[in-house]
Amino acid sequence: MTKINFGRDNYIKQAPENNEFPFTFELELVEDTVIQVDSVIKYTAQMELLPILKDDLISKIDFNSQFNKYSESYNSKDLKFVYEFQLVEDTKILLVNYVRVYDIKTKYSFTLVESIEQLKEIINKAIESNKISFDIESTGLNPERDSLVGYSFAYNTSEAYYVAVNHIDKYNKYNLGKEALDLIYDALVKVERVYMFNSRFDMRFMEYTDSRYDMVKIANSLVDVQVNCYLADSDFRYHGLKPLEKYYLGIYRSDFEETLSKGSQLNWAYMNPREALFYAATDALTTFMLGEETMKYLDEAKLSGQLDQKLLVPLMKMENRGIRVDHVYLIEEKEKLDEELFKLKEYLAKHLGDINLNSPKQRQDLFESFGLDTGERTKTGAMSTGREQMISMVDKMEEEGEEIPEWLLHLGNYSRLEKLSNTFFDNLYNETIDYDNETGAYNIIKDRVRFNYRNTQTATGRLSSGKEIEY
């Protein structure tokens, strides 16, 4: 499991690694053969392999049997493995160690719920606790094309559950179907706090699965822990669940593809629910843990944080409504922009020579060669030569009555139009229109687009938008 070096000092101190997740184990050298070397080399060789060994154990252990508190085999002493470690140098084997892994135990519980009766019993406990985390698994990212396969939930920091709903027929004995979704939805509505991560994705799939699952009814109890983490330190630029687990909880775990690498399919519907249990249930467990850990930051943010959380359901509803695209206007304006940009680029090449206009270093060299300085610096001490800095410099030169080089005005205009083109017109064009180079015909791909509105995770404002696929 790769350690992340976040490369900066953050407002919140990083948590120490949680070596107890998802289990602990002991190692014993059971045989030492071939060539004898000093104990330090043997110890180092074994320690370097520990993260790999733990990943391998995760893929071998049947969590639903060994680490499920409802199972008779929970924390069984019979769980043992033997590994062969080789130390090789220039294809020559210097050392072979046979290591026994034993006393594998956990303080957590991962349960594949296998009946409606069992689910009712567990959900009643969750309702009594008045807190629940919720996470869905699906066949893809778009609820209009894809389907919900299962969900996981947790109601404390040590137990997590996965419920298969719609895996392929081969695993139909695990599927609890629509009734299981009804039960969890009713629970989400009843409890006082619902933890989710990137909640709009999960809420949207629920609403698309059945219109009865109206997420407005959980709007007052919803706490998106991704938002909480943003409120804790808005300068922290890693917004995924895995980096935030590492930073706030000290939990290191493999990605889905690594954990389930022995499965023939990465589509959740094709996964054996028993093999998918650990990854799915852990998402809900760490979401709950993150929620408990970061509620203090939501409380500190007061009204501002409350507004960020309250916006999530309305934003999701806005995202659901596709915005119609005026393709005639889009094509006309893009052609005008492209033509104007081409002319400006030709002018700048003629008067400034062959420079890369998108290179901050070459822009800095250009400004310095004309004795110009924007007066702003990057963190590395280099001159800031972005669009805003250029505009500010030109405004200051005008105020002070200085002569402004014509090329600088053209460069500022080029930068402004390029941003407009790249940010809006190009993206909309590529998303909705297919241009046939042979026939010169414009083919409409879609009439409407849906945006993903972000009220966090953006450095330049409290609202930004992205592609439909990002959800």
Short mmCIF file of C-alpha atoms in Angstrom, two decimals:
data_model
loop_
_atom_site.label_atom_id
_atom_site.label_comp_id
_atom_site.label_asym_id
_atom_site.label_seq_id
_atom_site.Cartn_x
_atom_site.Cartn_y
_atom_site.Cartn_z
CA MET A 1 0.00 0.00 0.00
CA THR A 2 1.70 3.17 -1.22
CA LYS A 3 2.18 5.94 1.32
CA ILE A 4 1.12 9.39 0.14
CA ASN A 5 3.53 12.26 0.62
CA PHE A 6 1.20 15.25 0.59
CA GLY A 7 4.20 17.54 0.15
CA ARG A 8 3.06 20.49 2.24
CA ASP A 9 2.21 21.65 5.72
CA ASN A 10 -1.54 21.62 6.25
CA TYR A 11 -3.67 23.31 8.85
CA ILE A 12 -4.73 19.95 10.27
CA LYS A 13 -1.99 17.62 11.46
CA GLN A 14 -1.90 14.29 9.61
CA ALA A 15 -3.07 11.29 11.64
CA PRO A 16 -0.54 8.52 12.45
CA GLU A 17 -0.95 5.29 10.51
CA ASN A 18 -3.66 3.01 11.88
CA ASN A 19 -1.79 -0.30 11.95
CA GLU A 20 -4.84 -2.12 13.31
CA PHE A 21 -6.85 -1.64 10.10
CA PRO A 22 -8.28 -3.93 8.84
CA PHE A 23 -6.48 -6.50 11.02
CA THR A 24 -3.27 -7.24 12.89
CA PHE A 25 -1.07 -10.32 12.57
CA GLU A 26 2.14 -11.90 13.85
CA LEU A 27 5.11 -13.27 11.88
CA GLU A 28 7.29 -16.23 12.76
CA LEU A 29 10.38 -17.45 10.89
CA VAL A 30 9.76 -21.19 10.50
CA GLU A 31 12.72 -22.14 8.29
CA ASP A 32 15.99 -20.45 7.31
CA THR A 33 17.99 -22.15 4.58
CA VAL A 34 20.38 -21.66 1.63
CA ILE A 35 22.94 -18.93 2.53
CA GLN A 36 23.25 -17.43 5.98
CA VAL A 37 23.41 -13.63 6.19
CA ASP A 38 23.30 -11.31 9.17
CA SER A 39 20.01 -10.79 10.97
CA VAL A 40 19.70 -7.14 9.95
CA ILE A 41 19.42 -8.03 6.25
CA LYS A 42 16.87 -10.73 6.97
CA TYR A 43 14.83 -8.34 9.11
CA THR A 44 14.97 -5.58 6.51
CA ALA A 45 13.94 -7.90 3.70
CA GLN A 46 10.90 -9.05 5.67
CA MET A 47 9.84 -5.56 6.72
CA GLU A 48 9.96 -4.25 3.15
CA LEU A 49 7.52 -6.97 2.16
CA LEU A 50 5.00 -6.31 4.92
CA PRO A 51 2.74 -3.92 2.93
CA ILE A 52 2.68 -6.38 0.01
CA LEU A 53 1.94 -9.23 2.39
CA LYS A 54 -0.97 -7.36 3.97
CA ASP A 55 -2.47 -6.62 0.54
CA ASP A 56 -2.17 -10.27 -0.36
CA LEU A 57 -3.83 -11.35 2.88
CA ILE A 58 -6.75 -9.00 2.18
CA SER A 59 -7.32 -10.75 -1.15
CA LYS A 60 -7.13 -14.23 0.46
CA ILE A 61 -9.23 -13.81 3.58
CA ASP A 62 -12.95 -14.47 3.52
CA PHE A 63 -14.03 -11.41 5.48
CA ASN A 64 -17.61 -12.59 5.78
CA SER A 65 -16.45 -15.70 7.58
CA GLN A 66 -13.37 -14.64 9.52
CA PHE A 67 -14.09 -10.98 10.25
CA ASN A 68 -17.85 -10.94 10.59
CA LYS A 69 -19.05 -10.77 14.18
CA TYR A 70 -22.16 -12.76 13.22
CA SER A 71 -19.98 -15.68 12.10
CA GLU A 72 -18.86 -18.58 14.30
CA SER A 73 -15.37 -18.17 12.79
CA TYR A 74 -14.99 -14.53 13.87
CA ASN A 75 -11.33 -13.93 14.82
CA SER A 76 -10.65 -17.66 14.55
CA LYS A 77 -7.20 -18.80 15.74
CA ASP A 78 -7.11 -21.32 12.88
CA LEU A 79 -6.41 -18.65 10.25
CA LYS A 80 -2.75 -19.11 9.22
CA PHE A 81 -0.63 -18.66 6.07
CA VAL A 82 2.94 -19.49 5.14
CA TYR A 83 4.96 -17.29 2.76
CA GLU A 84 8.30 -17.76 1.05
CA PHE A 85 10.44 -14.60 0.96
CA GLN A 86 13.47 -14.55 -1.34
CA LEU A 87 16.30 -12.05 -1.29
CA VAL A 88 17.79 -12.00 -4.81
CA GLU A 89 20.81 -10.14 -6.13
CA ASP A 90 21.82 -10.37 -9.81
CA THR A 91 19.58 -13.46 -10.22
CA LYS A 92 21.42 -15.18 -7.36
CA ILE A 93 19.30 -16.21 -4.39
CA LEU A 94 21.03 -14.96 -1.27
CA LEU A 95 18.37 -15.92 1.20
CA VAL A 96 15.12 -17.87 1.45
CA ASN A 97 12.89 -17.29 4.44
CA TYR A 98 9.70 -19.20 5.18
CA VAL A 99 7.46 -17.08 7.34
CA ARG A 100 4.29 -18.15 9.07
CA VAL A 101 1.56 -15.54 9.44
CA TYR A 102 -0.63 -16.25 12.46
CA ASP A 103 -2.82 -14.69 15.16
CA ILE A 104 -4.68 -12.72 12.48
CA LYS A 105 -7.39 -10.76 14.23
CA THR A 106 -9.47 -7.61 13.87
CA LYS A 107 -11.36 -5.17 16.03
CA TYR A 108 -13.66 -4.46 13.08
CA SER A 109 -16.55 -6.43 11.63
CA PHE A 110 -17.41 -6.76 7.92
CA THR A 111 -20.73 -8.43 7.20
CA LEU A 112 -22.40 -9.51 3.98
CA VAL A 113 -26.10 -9.32 4.86
CA GLU A 114 -27.69 -12.50 3.50
CA SER A 115 -31.37 -12.21 4.39
CA ILE A 116 -34.09 -9.62 4.78
CA GLU A 117 -34.64 -10.77 8.36
CA GLN A 118 -30.98 -10.17 9.22
CA LEU A 119 -31.08 -6.80 7.45
CA LYS A 120 -34.15 -5.70 9.43
CA GLU A 121 -32.41 -6.61 12.69
CA ILE A 122 -29.25 -4.65 11.81
CA ILE A 123 -31.11 -1.63 10.44
CA ASN A 124 -33.19 -1.42 13.62
CA LYS A 125 -29.92 -1.09 15.56
CA ALA A 126 -28.78 1.61 13.16
CA ILE A 127 -32.01 3.54 13.68
CA GLU A 128 -31.59 3.25 17.45
CA SER A 129 -28.06 4.71 17.15
CA ASN A 130 -29.56 7.69 15.24
CA LYS A 131 -26.49 7.84 12.94
CA ILE A 132 -25.78 5.98 9.73
CA SER A 133 -23.34 6.18 6.85
CA PHE A 134 -24.42 5.13 3.38
CA ASP A 135 -22.63 4.33 0.12
CA ILE A 136 -23.86 2.70 -3.10
CA GLU A 137 -22.14 0.52 -5.71
CA SER A 138 -23.21 0.70 -9.34
CA THR A 139 -22.39 -0.58 -12.82
CA GLY A 140 -21.15 2.87 -13.89
CA LEU A 141 -21.33 6.61 -13.26
CA ASN A 142 -24.47 7.65 -15.12
CA PRO A 143 -27.80 6.73 -13.47
CA GLU A 144 -29.62 7.14 -16.79
CA ARG A 145 -27.60 4.28 -18.29
CA ASP A 146 -26.29 2.36 -15.30
CA SER A 147 -27.90 0.64 -12.36
CA LEU A 148 -27.47 0.33 -8.62
CA VAL A 149 -25.91 -3.03 -7.70
CA GLY A 150 -25.65 -2.88 -3.92
CA TYR A 151 -25.07 -0.64 -0.95
CA SER A 152 -23.04 -0.54 2.24
CA PHE A 153 -23.74 1.15 5.55
CA ALA A 154 -22.33 1.56 9.04
CA TYR A 155 -23.73 2.91 12.28
CA ASN A 156 -20.57 2.95 14.41
CA THR A 157 -16.80 3.02 13.92
CA SER A 158 -16.20 -0.73 14.07
CA GLU A 159 -18.96 -2.47 12.06
CA ALA A 160 -19.85 -2.22 8.37
CA TYR A 161 -22.32 -4.07 6.16
CA TYR A 162 -22.74 -4.77 2.47
CA VAL A 163 -26.11 -5.57 0.92
CA ALA A 164 -26.21 -7.07 -2.58
CA VAL A 165 -29.23 -5.88 -4.54
CA ASN A 166 -28.72 -6.59 -8.20
CA HIS A 167 -25.58 -8.64 -8.95
CA ILE A 168 -25.72 -10.95 -11.98
CA ASP A 169 -27.82 -14.12 -11.87
CA LYS A 170 -24.79 -16.23 -10.92
CA TYR A 171 -24.87 -14.53 -7.51
CA ASN A 172 -28.63 -14.21 -7.26
CA LYS A 173 -28.74 -16.02 -3.91
CA TYR A 174 -27.12 -12.95 -2.35
CA ASN A 175 -29.42 -10.38 -3.97
CA LEU A 176 -31.98 -8.97 -1.53
CA GLY A 177 -33.65 -6.81 -4.17
CA LYS A 178 -36.04 -3.90 -3.88
CA GLU A 179 -37.15 -4.63 -0.33
CA ALA A 180 -33.58 -4.10 0.87
CA LEU A 181 -33.53 -0.66 -0.76
CA ASP A 182 -36.87 0.23 0.82
CA LEU A 183 -35.50 -0.68 4.24
CA ILE A 184 -32.35 1.43 3.98
CA TYR A 185 -34.24 4.41 2.54
CA ASP A 186 -36.71 4.33 5.41
CA ALA A 187 -33.77 4.21 7.83
CA LEU A 188 -32.08 7.19 6.16
CA VAL A 189 -35.27 9.21 6.58
CA LYS A 190 -35.65 8.30 10.28
CA VAL A 191 -32.15 8.90 11.70
CA GLU A 192 -30.92 12.33 12.77
CA ARG A 193 -27.58 12.15 10.94
CA VAL A 194 -26.73 10.57 7.58
CA TYR A 195 -23.07 10.49 6.60
CA MET A 196 -22.21 10.21 2.89
CA PHE A 197 -19.15 10.93 0.79
CA ASN A 198 -19.76 12.83 -2.46
CA SER A 199 -23.40 12.41 -1.55
CA ARG A 200 -24.95 13.64 -4.79
CA PHE A 201 -23.69 10.55 -6.63
CA ASP A 202 -25.39 8.16 -4.17
CA MET A 203 -28.54 10.24 -3.79
CA ARG A 204 -28.98 10.58 -7.54
CA PHE A 205 -28.74 6.82 -8.09
CA MET A 206 -31.32 6.25 -5.38
CA GLU A 207 -33.75 8.72 -6.96
CA TYR A 208 -33.24 7.26 -10.42
CA THR A 209 -33.79 3.74 -9.06
CA ASP A 210 -37.20 4.66 -7.63
CA SER A 211 -38.94 8.03 -7.49
CA ARG A 212 -40.16 7.14 -3.99
CA TYR A 213 -36.59 7.61 -2.74
CA ASP A 214 -36.90 11.38 -2.45
CA MET A 215 -33.65 12.75 -1.07
CA VAL A 216 -35.31 16.00 -0.03
CA LYS A 217 -36.51 14.04 3.00
CA ILE A 218 -32.96 13.55 4.25
CA ALA A 219 -31.71 17.05 3.42
CA ASN A 220 -31.81 18.22 7.05
CA SER A 221 -29.92 15.19 8.37
CA LEU A 222 -27.37 14.87 5.55
CA VAL A 223 -23.69 15.44 6.35
CA ASP A 224 -21.33 15.04 3.41
CA VAL A 225 -17.94 14.29 4.97
CA GLN A 226 -16.17 15.42 1.79
CA VAL A 227 -17.54 18.89 2.56
CA ASN A 228 -16.49 18.57 6.22
CA CYS A 229 -12.92 17.82 5.16
CA TYR A 230 -12.94 20.86 2.88
CA LEU A 231 -14.15 23.01 5.77
CA ALA A 232 -11.36 21.61 7.95
CA ASP A 233 -8.66 22.73 5.51
CA SER A 234 -9.72 24.30 2.22
CA ASP A 235 -6.10 24.33 1.00
CA PHE A 236 -5.90 20.53 1.10
CA ARG A 237 -6.06 19.54 -2.57
CA TYR A 238 -6.81 15.81 -2.31
CA HIS A 239 -10.58 15.35 -2.35
CA GLY A 240 -11.01 11.59 -2.85
CA LEU A 241 -12.01 9.21 -0.08
CA LYS A 242 -8.67 7.31 -0.05
CA PRO A 243 -6.42 10.37 0.45
CA LEU A 244 -8.76 11.74 3.12
CA GLU A 245 -8.80 8.37 4.91
CA LYS A 246 -5.02 8.44 4.96
CA TYR A 247 -4.78 12.01 6.17
CA TYR A 248 -7.51 12.16 8.80
CA LEU A 249 -7.74 8.51 9.92
CA GLY A 250 -4.31 7.05 9.11
CA ILE A 251 -5.97 4.25 7.13
CA TYR A 252 -4.04 2.91 4.13
CA ARG A 253 -5.81 0.48 1.84
CA SER A 254 -5.49 -0.67 -1.74
CA ASP A 255 -7.62 0.62 -4.58
CA PHE A 256 -10.58 -1.41 -5.81
CA GLU A 257 -8.68 -2.75 -8.83
CA GLU A 258 -5.77 -3.91 -6.60
CA THR A 259 -7.92 -5.40 -3.86
CA LEU A 260 -10.09 -7.35 -6.29
CA SER A 261 -7.39 -8.02 -8.91
CA LYS A 262 -8.23 -11.72 -9.00
CA GLY A 263 -11.78 -11.02 -10.13
CA SER A 264 -12.41 -11.36 -13.85
CA GLN A 265 -14.60 -8.25 -13.95
CA LEU A 266 -14.31 -4.77 -12.45
CA ASN A 267 -18.00 -4.14 -12.99
CA TRP A 268 -19.65 -4.51 -9.59
CA ALA A 269 -22.57 -6.49 -10.96
CA TYR A 270 -20.14 -9.26 -11.96
CA MET A 271 -18.34 -9.38 -8.62
CA ASN A 272 -18.95 -12.14 -6.12
CA PRO A 273 -20.51 -10.21 -3.20
CA ARG A 274 -18.32 -12.12 -0.73
CA GLU A 275 -15.19 -10.94 -2.54
CA ALA A 276 -16.53 -7.40 -2.89
CA LEU A 277 -17.52 -7.19 0.79
CA PHE A 278 -14.31 -5.71 2.24
CA TYR A 279 -13.94 -2.88 -0.26
CA ALA A 280 -17.63 -1.93 -0.29
CA ALA A 281 -18.14 -2.13 3.47
CA THR A 282 -14.94 -0.21 4.14
CA ASP A 283 -16.24 2.74 2.11
CA ALA A 284 -19.19 3.01 4.49
CA LEU A 285 -17.04 2.38 7.57
CA THR A 286 -14.44 5.04 6.79
CA THR A 287 -17.18 7.47 5.77
CA PHE A 288 -18.71 7.03 9.22
CA MET A 289 -15.30 7.37 10.89
CA LEU A 290 -14.48 10.49 8.85
CA GLY A 291 -17.86 11.94 9.71
CA GLU A 292 -17.30 11.50 13.43
CA GLU A 293 -13.76 12.87 13.15
CA THR A 294 -14.70 15.98 11.16
CA MET A 295 -18.00 17.09 12.70
CA LYS A 296 -16.04 19.52 14.88
CA TYR A 297 -14.96 21.39 11.74
CA LEU A 298 -18.54 21.65 10.52
CA ASP A 299 -19.52 23.03 13.93
CA GLU A 300 -16.64 25.54 13.77
CA ALA A 301 -17.79 26.73 10.32
CA LYS A 302 -21.22 27.56 11.79
CA LEU A 303 -23.67 29.09 9.29
CA SER A 304 -21.19 28.89 6.39
CA GLY A 305 -20.75 25.14 6.85
CA GLN A 306 -24.47 24.61 7.31
CA LEU A 307 -25.14 26.38 4.01
CA ASP A 308 -22.57 24.19 2.23
CA GLN A 309 -24.36 21.08 3.49
CA LYS A 310 -27.88 22.40 2.84
CA LEU A 311 -26.99 23.22 -0.77
CA LEU A 312 -26.22 19.61 -1.67
CA VAL A 313 -29.75 18.35 -2.31
CA PRO A 314 -30.87 21.48 -4.25
CA LEU A 315 -27.69 21.32 -6.36
CA MET A 316 -28.34 17.66 -7.11
CA LYS A 317 -31.88 18.53 -8.23
CA MET A 318 -30.47 21.27 -10.47
CA GLU A 319 -27.95 18.85 -11.95
CA ASN A 320 -30.73 16.40 -12.79
CA ARG A 321 -32.27 18.92 -15.16
CA GLY A 322 -30.34 18.90 -18.43
CA ILE A 323 -29.67 22.31 -20.01
CA ARG A 324 -30.60 22.67 -23.68
CA VAL A 325 -27.74 23.65 -25.99
CA ASP A 326 -28.28 26.13 -28.84
CA HIS A 327 -26.04 24.36 -31.36
CA VAL A 328 -26.38 27.03 -34.09
CA TYR A 329 -25.18 29.75 -31.73
CA LEU A 330 -22.45 27.47 -30.33
CA ILE A 331 -21.04 26.67 -33.79
CA GLU A 332 -21.16 30.32 -34.94
CA GLU A 333 -19.43 31.64 -31.81
CA LYS A 334 -16.80 28.91 -31.80
CA GLU A 335 -15.92 29.66 -35.43
CA LYS A 336 -15.60 33.39 -34.60
CA LEU A 337 -13.42 32.64 -31.60
CA ASP A 338 -11.20 30.26 -33.54
CA GLU A 339 -10.75 32.82 -36.32
CA GLU A 340 -9.92 35.65 -33.91
CA LEU A 341 -7.49 33.47 -31.95
CA PHE A 342 -5.75 32.44 -35.17
CA LYS A 343 -5.28 36.09 -36.19
CA LEU A 344 -3.97 37.06 -32.76
CA LYS A 345 -1.57 34.11 -32.74
CA GLU A 346 -0.26 35.09 -36.17
CA TYR A 347 0.25 38.70 -35.04
CA LEU A 348 2.08 37.66 -31.86
CA ALA A 349 4.29 35.20 -33.75
CA LYS A 350 5.21 37.92 -36.26
CA HIS A 351 6.08 40.53 -33.60
CA LEU A 352 7.41 38.37 -30.77
CA GLY A 353 8.92 35.41 -32.58
CA ASP A 354 8.49 31.71 -31.94
CA ILE A 355 7.51 31.55 -28.25
CA ASN A 356 5.13 29.30 -26.41
CA LEU A 357 2.42 31.66 -25.18
CA ASN A 358 1.21 29.08 -22.67
CA SER A 359 4.62 28.76 -20.99
CA PRO A 360 4.90 30.86 -17.78
CA LYS A 361 8.70 30.79 -18.08
CA GLN A 362 8.71 32.07 -21.68
CA ARG A 363 6.13 34.75 -20.81
CA GLN A 364 8.33 35.87 -17.92
CA ASP A 365 11.41 36.04 -20.19
CA LEU A 366 9.33 38.06 -22.69
CA PHE A 367 8.17 40.57 -20.07
CA GLU A 368 11.66 40.98 -18.65
CA SER A 369 13.13 41.55 -22.13
CA PHE A 370 10.80 44.58 -22.44
CA GLY A 371 11.50 45.77 -18.89
CA LEU A 372 8.00 44.85 -17.70
CA ASP A 373 7.05 43.39 -14.32
CA THR A 374 3.57 42.41 -13.18
CA GLY A 375 4.63 43.01 -9.58
CA GLU A 376 3.28 39.62 -8.46
CA ARG A 377 5.20 36.46 -7.68
CA THR A 378 4.47 32.74 -7.47
CA LYS A 379 5.43 30.63 -4.45
CA THR A 380 8.74 29.84 -6.15
CA GLY A 381 9.54 33.54 -6.57
CA ALA A 382 8.93 33.63 -10.33
CA MET A 383 6.98 36.48 -11.89
CA SER A 384 3.23 35.75 -12.18
CA THR A 385 2.25 36.31 -15.81
CA GLY A 386 -1.30 34.98 -15.89
CA ARG A 387 -4.27 36.73 -17.45
CA GLU A 388 -5.30 38.53 -14.24
CA GLN A 389 -1.75 39.70 -13.60
CA MET A 390 -1.43 41.02 -17.16
CA ILE A 391 -4.73 42.92 -16.91
CA SER A 392 -3.72 44.38 -13.55
CA MET A 393 -0.36 45.49 -14.97
CA VAL A 394 -1.98 47.13 -18.01
CA ASP A 395 -4.51 48.94 -15.78
CA LYS A 396 -1.68 50.24 -13.60
CA MET A 397 0.29 51.38 -16.67
CA GLU A 398 -2.78 53.27 -17.95
CA GLU A 399 -3.30 54.96 -14.57
CA GLU A 400 0.34 56.07 -14.49
CA GLY A 401 0.24 57.27 -18.11
CA GLU A 402 2.83 54.80 -19.33
CA GLU A 403 2.95 53.74 -22.96
CA ILE A 404 1.50 50.25 -23.39
CA PRO A 405 3.10 48.08 -26.09
CA GLU A 406 0.57 47.01 -28.72
CA TRP A 407 1.71 43.40 -28.48
CA LEU A 408 0.87 43.39 -24.74
CA LEU A 409 -2.73 44.43 -25.45
CA HIS A 410 -2.97 41.70 -28.09
CA LEU A 411 -1.46 39.14 -25.70
CA GLY A 412 -3.99 40.05 -23.01
CA ASN A 413 -6.82 39.75 -25.52
CA TYR A 414 -5.46 36.41 -26.74
CA SER A 415 -5.29 35.10 -23.17
CA ARG A 416 -8.87 36.22 -22.46
CA LEU A 417 -10.32 34.67 -25.62
CA GLU A 418 -8.35 31.44 -25.20
CA LYS A 419 -9.74 30.99 -21.69
CA LEU A 420 -13.26 31.66 -22.98
CA SER A 421 -12.76 29.15 -25.76
CA ASN A 422 -11.11 26.41 -23.69
CA THR A 423 -13.35 26.74 -20.65
CA PHE A 424 -16.74 27.08 -22.32
CA PHE A 425 -17.10 26.83 -26.08
CA ASP A 426 -14.62 23.99 -26.74
CA ASN A 427 -15.98 21.82 -23.93
CA LEU A 428 -19.60 22.33 -24.91
CA TYR A 429 -18.75 21.77 -28.57
CA ASN A 430 -16.83 18.53 -27.95
CA GLU A 431 -19.51 17.27 -25.59
CA THR A 432 -22.46 17.83 -27.92
CA ILE A 433 -21.22 17.98 -31.54
CA ASP A 434 -19.32 15.61 -33.80
CA TYR A 435 -17.73 17.25 -36.83
CA ASP A 436 -17.17 15.05 -39.89
CA ASN A 437 -13.94 16.20 -41.58
CA GLU A 438 -14.72 14.36 -44.83
CA THR A 439 -18.20 15.77 -45.42
CA GLY A 440 -17.91 18.98 -43.41
CA ALA A 441 -21.16 18.09 -41.66
CA TYR A 442 -22.03 18.81 -38.03
CA ASN A 443 -23.68 15.87 -36.27
CA ILE A 444 -25.53 16.58 -33.03
CA ILE A 445 -24.55 14.12 -30.29
CA LYS A 446 -26.76 15.50 -27.52
CA ASP A 447 -29.36 18.20 -27.19
CA ARG A 448 -28.80 18.77 -23.49
CA VAL A 449 -25.91 18.67 -21.05
CA ARG A 450 -25.86 18.20 -17.32
CA PHE A 451 -23.32 19.96 -15.12
CA ASN A 452 -21.77 18.92 -11.85
CA TYR A 453 -21.93 21.93 -9.54
CA ARG A 454 -19.23 21.99 -6.87
CA ASN A 455 -19.74 24.11 -3.78
CA THR A 456 -16.34 23.05 -2.41
CA GLN A 457 -13.04 21.84 -3.90
CA THR A 458 -12.47 25.02 -5.88
CA ALA A 459 -9.75 27.59 -5.30
CA THR A 460 -11.38 30.51 -7.12
CA GLY A 461 -14.90 30.58 -5.70
CA ARG A 462 -17.65 28.71 -3.91
CA LEU A 463 -19.31 27.38 -7.06
CA SER A 464 -17.79 25.75 -10.11
CA SER A 465 -18.96 23.16 -12.61
CA GLY A 466 -17.63 20.11 -14.41
CA LYS A 467 -18.61 17.45 -16.89
CA GLU A 468 -21.70 15.30 -16.51
CA ILE A 469 -19.62 12.15 -16.02
CA GLU A 470 -18.01 13.49 -12.84
CA TYR A 471 -21.22 13.49 -10.79
#
